[in-house]
XYZ file of C-alpha atoms in Angstrom:
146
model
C 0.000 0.000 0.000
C 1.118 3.694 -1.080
C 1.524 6.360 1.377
C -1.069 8.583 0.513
C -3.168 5.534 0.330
C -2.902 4.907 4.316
C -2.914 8.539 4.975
C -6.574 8.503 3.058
C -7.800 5.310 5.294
C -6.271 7.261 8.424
C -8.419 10.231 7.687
C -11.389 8.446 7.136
C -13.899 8.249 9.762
C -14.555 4.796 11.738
C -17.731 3.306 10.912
C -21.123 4.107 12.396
C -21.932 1.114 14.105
C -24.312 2.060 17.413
C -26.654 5.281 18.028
C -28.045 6.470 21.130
C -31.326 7.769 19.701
C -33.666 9.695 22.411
C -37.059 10.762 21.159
C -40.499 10.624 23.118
C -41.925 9.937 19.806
C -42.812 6.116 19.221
C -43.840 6.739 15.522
C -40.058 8.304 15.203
C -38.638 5.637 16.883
C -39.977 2.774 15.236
C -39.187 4.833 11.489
C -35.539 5.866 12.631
C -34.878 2.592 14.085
C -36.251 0.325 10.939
C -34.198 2.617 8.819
C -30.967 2.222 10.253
C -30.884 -1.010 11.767
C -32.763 -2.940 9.206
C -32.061 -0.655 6.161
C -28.482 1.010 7.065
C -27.203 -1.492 9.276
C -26.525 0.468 12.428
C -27.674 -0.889 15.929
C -30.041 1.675 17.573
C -30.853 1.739 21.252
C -33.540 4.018 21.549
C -34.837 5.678 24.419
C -37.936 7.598 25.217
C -36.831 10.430 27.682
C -33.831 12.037 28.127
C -34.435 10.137 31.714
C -33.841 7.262 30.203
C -31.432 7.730 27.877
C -28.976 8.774 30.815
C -30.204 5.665 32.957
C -29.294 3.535 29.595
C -25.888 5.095 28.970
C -24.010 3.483 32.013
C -24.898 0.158 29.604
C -24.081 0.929 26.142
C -21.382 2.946 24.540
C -22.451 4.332 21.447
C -20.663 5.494 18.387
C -22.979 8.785 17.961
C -26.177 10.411 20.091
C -29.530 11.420 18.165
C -31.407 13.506 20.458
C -34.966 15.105 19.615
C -34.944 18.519 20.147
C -38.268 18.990 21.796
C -39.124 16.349 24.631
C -41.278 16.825 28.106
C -39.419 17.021 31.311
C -35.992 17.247 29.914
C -35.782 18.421 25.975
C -32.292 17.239 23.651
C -30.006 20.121 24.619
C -30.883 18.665 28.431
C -30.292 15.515 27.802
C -26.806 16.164 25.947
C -25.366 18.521 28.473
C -26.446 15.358 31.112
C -24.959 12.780 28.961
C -21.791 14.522 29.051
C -21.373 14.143 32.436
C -21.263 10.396 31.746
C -17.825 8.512 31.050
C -19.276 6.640 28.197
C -20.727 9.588 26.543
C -18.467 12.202 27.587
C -16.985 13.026 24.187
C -19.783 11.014 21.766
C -20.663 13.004 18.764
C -24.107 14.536 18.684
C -26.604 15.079 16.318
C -30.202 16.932 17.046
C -33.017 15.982 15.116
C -36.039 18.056 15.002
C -38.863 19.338 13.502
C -38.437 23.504 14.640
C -34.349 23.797 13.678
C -34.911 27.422 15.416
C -35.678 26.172 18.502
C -31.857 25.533 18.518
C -29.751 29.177 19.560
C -27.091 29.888 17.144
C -24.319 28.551 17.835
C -25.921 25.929 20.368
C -24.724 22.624 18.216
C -21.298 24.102 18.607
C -20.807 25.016 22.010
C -22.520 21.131 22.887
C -20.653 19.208 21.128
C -22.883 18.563 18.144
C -22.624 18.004 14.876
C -25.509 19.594 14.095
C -29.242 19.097 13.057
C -31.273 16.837 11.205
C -35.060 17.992 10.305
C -38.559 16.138 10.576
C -39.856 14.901 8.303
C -37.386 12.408 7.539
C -36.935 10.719 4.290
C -36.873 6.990 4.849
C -35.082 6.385 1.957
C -32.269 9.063 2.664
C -32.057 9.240 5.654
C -29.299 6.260 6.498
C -27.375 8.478 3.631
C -27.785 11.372 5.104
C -26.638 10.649 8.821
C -23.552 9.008 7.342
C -22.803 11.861 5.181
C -22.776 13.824 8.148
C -20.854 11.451 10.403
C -18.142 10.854 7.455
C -17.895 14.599 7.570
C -17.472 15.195 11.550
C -17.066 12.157 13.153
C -13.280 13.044 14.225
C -14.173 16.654 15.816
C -13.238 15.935 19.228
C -16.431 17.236 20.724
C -16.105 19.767 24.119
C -14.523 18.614 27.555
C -17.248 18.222 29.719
């Protein structure tokens, strides 16, 4: 192998393998979850509250966190800024998805950690695409000490 060759592999980003996905949606979950597990490969542990999602990340250590913007009792930017107190999601890249983008402050995704936002509706068929896109593109940003 060339040396430009292994500096290409080096840069690339590891493979997507597990998402944290948090919605209190259970239409969104099933859709997101078909989509990437059966469709794009990608084990999803999905979660219903932010609550839960930070109960369930002592167990798993995912490659990436998909947070809902807009939850009751504790809404995405919440729930990341309380999963990075946790060791196994400390410095996991973040993605928002939501259906309001300007709920989100400027800047917000930034400062958190995130790599930014994904809108409802989704596109079944694009979506897998899509998220990878964006993970290919950010994955190695080391995301904010906590």
């Amino acid at each position: 192998m060339n040396p430009s060759t292994m500096e290409e592999l080096e840069t690339q980003a590891p493979k997507l393998k597990t998402i944290l996905y948090v919605d209190d949606d259970p239409y969104m979950r099933l859709i997101v979850n078909v989509v990437l597990s059966g469709i794009a490969g990608i084990a999803v542990h999905t979660c219903s509250s932010g609550r839960v999602a930070v109960l369930d990340a002592n167990r798993i250590v995912p490659d990436l966190l998909l947070l809902d913007v807009r939850m009751p009792e504790m809404d995405g930017p919440s729930t990341l800024l309380a999963l990075r107190q946790l060791r196994n999601t400390a410095s996991t890249p973040a993605l928002f998805i939501t259906g309001t983008p300007e709920d989100l402050q400027p800047g917000f995704c930034e400062q958190a950690g995130a790599l930014g936002v994904i809108t409802k509706p989704i596109d079944p068929l694009r979506f897998g695409a899509q998220l990878q896109a964006i993970w290919d593109g950010g994955a190695s940003a080391p995301a904010p000490a906590p």
